[in-house]
Coordinates of C-alpha atoms and ligand atoms in Angstrom, one line a residue:
X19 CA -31.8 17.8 36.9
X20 CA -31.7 13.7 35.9
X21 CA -31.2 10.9 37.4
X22 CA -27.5 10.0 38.9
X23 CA -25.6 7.5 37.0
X24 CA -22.3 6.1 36.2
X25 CA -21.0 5.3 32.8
X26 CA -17.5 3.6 32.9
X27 CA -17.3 4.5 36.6
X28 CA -17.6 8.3 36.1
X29 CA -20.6 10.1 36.9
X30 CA -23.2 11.6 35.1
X31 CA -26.5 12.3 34.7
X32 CA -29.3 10.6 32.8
X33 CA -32.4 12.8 31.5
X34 CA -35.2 10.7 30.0
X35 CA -38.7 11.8 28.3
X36 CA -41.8 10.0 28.3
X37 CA -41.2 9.2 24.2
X38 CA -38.1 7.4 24.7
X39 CA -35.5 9.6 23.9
X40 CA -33.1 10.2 26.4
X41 CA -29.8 11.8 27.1
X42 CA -26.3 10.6 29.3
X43 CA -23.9 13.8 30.4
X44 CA -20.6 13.1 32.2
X45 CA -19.6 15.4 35.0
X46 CA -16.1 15.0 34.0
X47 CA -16.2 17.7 30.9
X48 CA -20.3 18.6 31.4
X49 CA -19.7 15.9 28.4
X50 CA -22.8 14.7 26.8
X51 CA -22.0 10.9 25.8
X52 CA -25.3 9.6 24.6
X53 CA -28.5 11.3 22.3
X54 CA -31.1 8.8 21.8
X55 CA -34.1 10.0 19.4
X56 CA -36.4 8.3 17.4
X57 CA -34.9 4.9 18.9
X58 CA -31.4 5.7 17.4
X59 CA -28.3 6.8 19.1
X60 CA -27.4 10.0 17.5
X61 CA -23.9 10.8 18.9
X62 CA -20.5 8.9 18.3
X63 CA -19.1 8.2 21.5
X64 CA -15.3 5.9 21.0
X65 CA -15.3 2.7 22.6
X66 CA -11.6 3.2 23.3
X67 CA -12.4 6.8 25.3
X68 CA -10.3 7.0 28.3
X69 CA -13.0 7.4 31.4
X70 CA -9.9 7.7 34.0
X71 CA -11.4 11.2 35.4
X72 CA -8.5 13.3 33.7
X73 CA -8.3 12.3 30.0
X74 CA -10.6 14.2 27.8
X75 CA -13.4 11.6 26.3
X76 CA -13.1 11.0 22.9
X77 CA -17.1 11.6 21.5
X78 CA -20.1 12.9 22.7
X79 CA -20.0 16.7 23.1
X80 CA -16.9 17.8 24.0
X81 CA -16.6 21.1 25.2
X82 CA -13.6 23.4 24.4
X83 CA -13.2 25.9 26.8
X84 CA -11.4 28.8 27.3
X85 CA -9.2 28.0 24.2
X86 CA -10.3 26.3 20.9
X87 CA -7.7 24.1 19.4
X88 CA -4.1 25.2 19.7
X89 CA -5.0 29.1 19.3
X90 CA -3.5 30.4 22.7
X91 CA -1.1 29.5 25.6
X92 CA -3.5 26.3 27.1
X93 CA -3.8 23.2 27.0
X94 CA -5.4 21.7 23.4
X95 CA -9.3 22.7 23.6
X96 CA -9.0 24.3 26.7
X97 CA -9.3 22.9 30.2
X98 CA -12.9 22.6 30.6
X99 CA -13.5 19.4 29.5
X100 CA -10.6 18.0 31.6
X101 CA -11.9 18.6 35.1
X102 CA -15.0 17.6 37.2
X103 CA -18.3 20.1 36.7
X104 CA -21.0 20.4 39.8
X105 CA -24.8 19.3 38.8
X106 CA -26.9 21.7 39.7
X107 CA -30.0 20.8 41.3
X108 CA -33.5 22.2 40.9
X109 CA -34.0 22.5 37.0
X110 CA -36.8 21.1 35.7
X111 CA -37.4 17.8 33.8
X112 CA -36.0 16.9 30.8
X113 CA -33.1 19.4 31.7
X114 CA -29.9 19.1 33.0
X115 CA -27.4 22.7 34.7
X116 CA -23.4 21.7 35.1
X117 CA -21.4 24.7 36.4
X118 CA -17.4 25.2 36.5
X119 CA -16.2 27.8 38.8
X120 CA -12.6 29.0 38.4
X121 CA -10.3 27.9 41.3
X122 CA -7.0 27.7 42.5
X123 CA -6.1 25.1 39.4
X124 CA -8.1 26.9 37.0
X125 CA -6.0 30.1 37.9
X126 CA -2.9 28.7 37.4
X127 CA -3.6 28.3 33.6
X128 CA -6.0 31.0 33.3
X129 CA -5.9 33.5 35.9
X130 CA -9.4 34.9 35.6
X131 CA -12.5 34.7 37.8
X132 CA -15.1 33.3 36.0
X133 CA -18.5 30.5 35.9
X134 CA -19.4 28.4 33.5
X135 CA -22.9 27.1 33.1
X136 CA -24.0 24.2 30.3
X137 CA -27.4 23.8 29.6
X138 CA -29.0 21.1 28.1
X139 CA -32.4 21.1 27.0
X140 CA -34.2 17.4 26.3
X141 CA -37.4 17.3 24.2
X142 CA -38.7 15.2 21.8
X143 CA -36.7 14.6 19.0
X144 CA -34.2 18.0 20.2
X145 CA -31.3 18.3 21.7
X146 CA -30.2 22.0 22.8
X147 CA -26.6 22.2 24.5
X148 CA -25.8 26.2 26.0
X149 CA -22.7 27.3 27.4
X150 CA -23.1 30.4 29.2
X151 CA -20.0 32.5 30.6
X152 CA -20.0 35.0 33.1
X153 CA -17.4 36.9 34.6
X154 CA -16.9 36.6 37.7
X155 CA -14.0 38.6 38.0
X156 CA -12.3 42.1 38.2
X157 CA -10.5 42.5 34.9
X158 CA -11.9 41.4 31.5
X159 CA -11.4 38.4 30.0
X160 CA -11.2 36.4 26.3
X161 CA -11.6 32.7 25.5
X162 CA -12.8 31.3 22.6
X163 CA -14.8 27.8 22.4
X164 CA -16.8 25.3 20.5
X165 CA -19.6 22.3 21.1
X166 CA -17.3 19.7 19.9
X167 CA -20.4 17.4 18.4
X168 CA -19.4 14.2 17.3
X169 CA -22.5 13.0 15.5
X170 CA -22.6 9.2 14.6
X171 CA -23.1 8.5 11.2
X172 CA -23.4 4.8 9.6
X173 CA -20.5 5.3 6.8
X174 CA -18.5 9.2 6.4
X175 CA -18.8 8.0 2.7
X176 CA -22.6 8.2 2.1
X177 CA -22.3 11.5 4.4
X178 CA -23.7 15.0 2.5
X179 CA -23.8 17.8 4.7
X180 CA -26.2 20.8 3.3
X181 CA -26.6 24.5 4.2
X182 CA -22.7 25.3 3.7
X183 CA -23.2 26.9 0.2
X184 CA -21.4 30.0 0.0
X185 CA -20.0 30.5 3.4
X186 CA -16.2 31.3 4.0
X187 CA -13.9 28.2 4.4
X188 CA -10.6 27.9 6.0
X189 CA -9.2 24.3 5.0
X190 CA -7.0 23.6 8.2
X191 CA -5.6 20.9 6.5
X192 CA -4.4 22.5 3.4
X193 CA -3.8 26.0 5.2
X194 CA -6.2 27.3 2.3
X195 CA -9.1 29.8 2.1
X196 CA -12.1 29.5 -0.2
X197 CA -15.7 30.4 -0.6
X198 CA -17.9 26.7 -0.3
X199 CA -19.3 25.6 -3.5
X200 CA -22.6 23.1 -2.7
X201 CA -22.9 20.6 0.0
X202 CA -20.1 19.1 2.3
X203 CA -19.0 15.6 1.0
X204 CA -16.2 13.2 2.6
X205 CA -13.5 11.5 1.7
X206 CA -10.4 11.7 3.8
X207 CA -9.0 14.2 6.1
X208 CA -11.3 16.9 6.8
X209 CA -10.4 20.0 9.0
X210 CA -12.4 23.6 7.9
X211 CA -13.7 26.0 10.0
X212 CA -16.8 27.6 8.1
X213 CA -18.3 31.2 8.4
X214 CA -21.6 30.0 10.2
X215 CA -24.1 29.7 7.9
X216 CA -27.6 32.0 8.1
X217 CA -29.5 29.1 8.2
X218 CA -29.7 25.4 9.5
X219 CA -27.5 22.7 8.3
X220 CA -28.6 19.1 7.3
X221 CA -26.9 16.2 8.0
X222 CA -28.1 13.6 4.9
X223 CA -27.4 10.1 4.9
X224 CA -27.4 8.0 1.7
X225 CA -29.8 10.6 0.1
X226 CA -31.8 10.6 3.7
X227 CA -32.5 13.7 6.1
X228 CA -31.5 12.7 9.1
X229 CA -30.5 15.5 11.1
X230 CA -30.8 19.6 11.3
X231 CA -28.2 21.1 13.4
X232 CA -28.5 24.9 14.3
X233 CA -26.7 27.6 16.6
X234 CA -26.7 30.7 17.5
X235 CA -25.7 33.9 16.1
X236 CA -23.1 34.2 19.0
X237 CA -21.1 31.6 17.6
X238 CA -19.7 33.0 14.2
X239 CA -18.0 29.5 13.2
X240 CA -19.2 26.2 12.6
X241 CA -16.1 23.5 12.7
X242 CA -16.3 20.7 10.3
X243 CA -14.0 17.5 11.1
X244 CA -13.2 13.8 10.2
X245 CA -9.9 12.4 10.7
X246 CA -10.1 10.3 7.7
X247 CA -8.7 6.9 7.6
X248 CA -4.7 7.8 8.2
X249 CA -4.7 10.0 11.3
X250 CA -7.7 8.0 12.9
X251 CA -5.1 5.2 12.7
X252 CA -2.8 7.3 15.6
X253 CA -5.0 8.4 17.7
X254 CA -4.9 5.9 20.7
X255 CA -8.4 6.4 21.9
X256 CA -10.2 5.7 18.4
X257 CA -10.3 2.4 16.9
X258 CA -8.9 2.0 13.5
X259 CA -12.7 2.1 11.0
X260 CA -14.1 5.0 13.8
X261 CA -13.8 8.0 11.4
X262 CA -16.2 6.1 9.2
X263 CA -19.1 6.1 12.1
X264 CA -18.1 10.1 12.8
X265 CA -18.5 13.2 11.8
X266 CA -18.1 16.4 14.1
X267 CA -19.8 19.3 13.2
X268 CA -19.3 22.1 15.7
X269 CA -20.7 25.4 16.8
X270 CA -17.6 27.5 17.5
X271 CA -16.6 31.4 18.7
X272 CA -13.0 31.0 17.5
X273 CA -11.9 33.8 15.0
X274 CA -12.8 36.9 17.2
X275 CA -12.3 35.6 21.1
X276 CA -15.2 36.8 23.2
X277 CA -14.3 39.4 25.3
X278 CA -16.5 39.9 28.4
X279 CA -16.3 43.0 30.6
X280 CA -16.7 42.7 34.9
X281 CA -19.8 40.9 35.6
X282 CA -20.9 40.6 31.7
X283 CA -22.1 37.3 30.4
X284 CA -22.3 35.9 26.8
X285 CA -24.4 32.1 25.7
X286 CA -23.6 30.3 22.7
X287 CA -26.2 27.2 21.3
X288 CA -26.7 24.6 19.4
X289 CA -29.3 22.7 18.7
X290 CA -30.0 19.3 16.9
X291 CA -33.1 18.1 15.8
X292 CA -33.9 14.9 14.2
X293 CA -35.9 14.6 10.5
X294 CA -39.8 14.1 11.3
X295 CA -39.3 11.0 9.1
X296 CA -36.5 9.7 11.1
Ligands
TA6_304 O1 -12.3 20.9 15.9 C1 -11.4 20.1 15.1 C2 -10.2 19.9 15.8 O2 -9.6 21.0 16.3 C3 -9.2 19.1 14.9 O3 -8.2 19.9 14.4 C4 -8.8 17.9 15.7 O4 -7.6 18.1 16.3 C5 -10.0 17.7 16.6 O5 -10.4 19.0 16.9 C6 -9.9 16.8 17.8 O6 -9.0 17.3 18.8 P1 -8.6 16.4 20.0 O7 -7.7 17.3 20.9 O8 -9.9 16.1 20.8 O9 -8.0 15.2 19.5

């Protein structure tokens, strides 16, 4: 299940392989702060995050849970990643199992039975994350969510993003729809939630593959977002240049909530995987 840790004073758990690459999840959230493959941290984690046990952490994997965004009555990204998860023991190595049970809190904003389970899957040069939902309850229930993945990058502006081509886009920050033309490029504010693309995606870096991201055909959205240079500024837990070491790219189930029956479950994945070269 990984080693115990702290990070910052909060808990977490450590998974590391034989290779080298290795992995750091926070209870607080089932946040994953740290991917290290191929010798190179692959995730963007803040150094002005808030680790006081409440505030959601600004990097890693955030994960949105029962709400994505502002799209319902809760709190911004739902709850999840604001409370303490249990590690499970018993998984084997190079894997890590955080559950969140509903409870007396969870029913005051949400007032459904439910468990929550996040996978994550450590082999070499791969990084699977699954969140799996069952309910727990009586009545049905709806959420929607996303893997939040903030994915370190050396400079946004050498950024291409590939695999986009021809999938719906809903520009959040211009309240416009369009159809994408050719790969993802960045250079400001960037807010879109994409029709999830058949195949992978490829994160390129100054002409260089450096990363494939895929996820599964449960989650019908992938989330593409960069602050850019003006509202990075105001957000207290980012410094000032962060947007240019970011970009999230994030497997969602946002536009249709999921709607699970008594005792039905549903999983949603992704999956990163780091160039051969790389
Ligand atoms: O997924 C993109 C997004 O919903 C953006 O609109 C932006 O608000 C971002 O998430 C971060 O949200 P947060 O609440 O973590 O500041």
């Amino acid at each position: 299940m990984g080693q115990p840790d702290t990070f910052h004073g909060q808990p977490c758990l450590r998974l590391q392989l034989p290779c080298g690459d290795s992995a750091l999840i926070a209870l607080h959230g089932a946040q994953v702060l740290s991917w290290v493959a191929g010798g190179r941290e692959r995730l963007y984690l803040s150094p002005q995050a808030v680790f006081d046990g409440q505030a959601a952490l600004r990097g890693g994997i955030p994960l949105c849970f029962p709400q994505f965004n502002q799209r319902g009555p809760l709190a911004k990204h739902g709850f999840a990643r604001h409370l303490p998860w249990q590690a499970v023991a018993g998984v084997p190595p190079g894997q890590a199992l955080l559950r969140l049970t509903d409870n007396a809190q969870t029913r005051s904003w949400w007032p459904h039975g439910f468990e929550a389970e996040l996978a994550l899957t450590l082999s070499p040069g791969v990084l699977q994350v699954a969140l799996t939902v069952h309910n727990t309850g009586v009545q049905p229930l709806e959420f929607t969510t996303a893997l939040h993945t903030y994915l370190r990058v050396d400079g946004i502006a050498q950024v291409q993003v590939n695999g986009l081509d021809g999938c719906a886009r809903w520009d959040a920050v211009t309240d416009t729809h369009s159809v994408q033309q050719g790969a993802l490029r960045f250079a400001g504010e960037y807010d879109s939630v994409f029709q999830a693309a058949p195949g992978p995606l490829c994160l390129h870096e100054s002409g260089a593959h450096t990363l494939t991201l895929e996820q599964s055909a449960s989650c019908a959205s992938t989330v593409v977002w960069n602050p850019g240079a003006a509202l990075c500024a105001r957000l207290p837990d980012m410094p000032a240049d962060g947007y240019a070491s970011m970009l999230c790219i994030e497997a969602a189930q946002i536009d249709t909530p999921v709607t699970l029956a008594p005792s039905a479950a549903w999983t949603g994945w992704q999956r990163l995987s780091v160039a051969p070269s790389n």
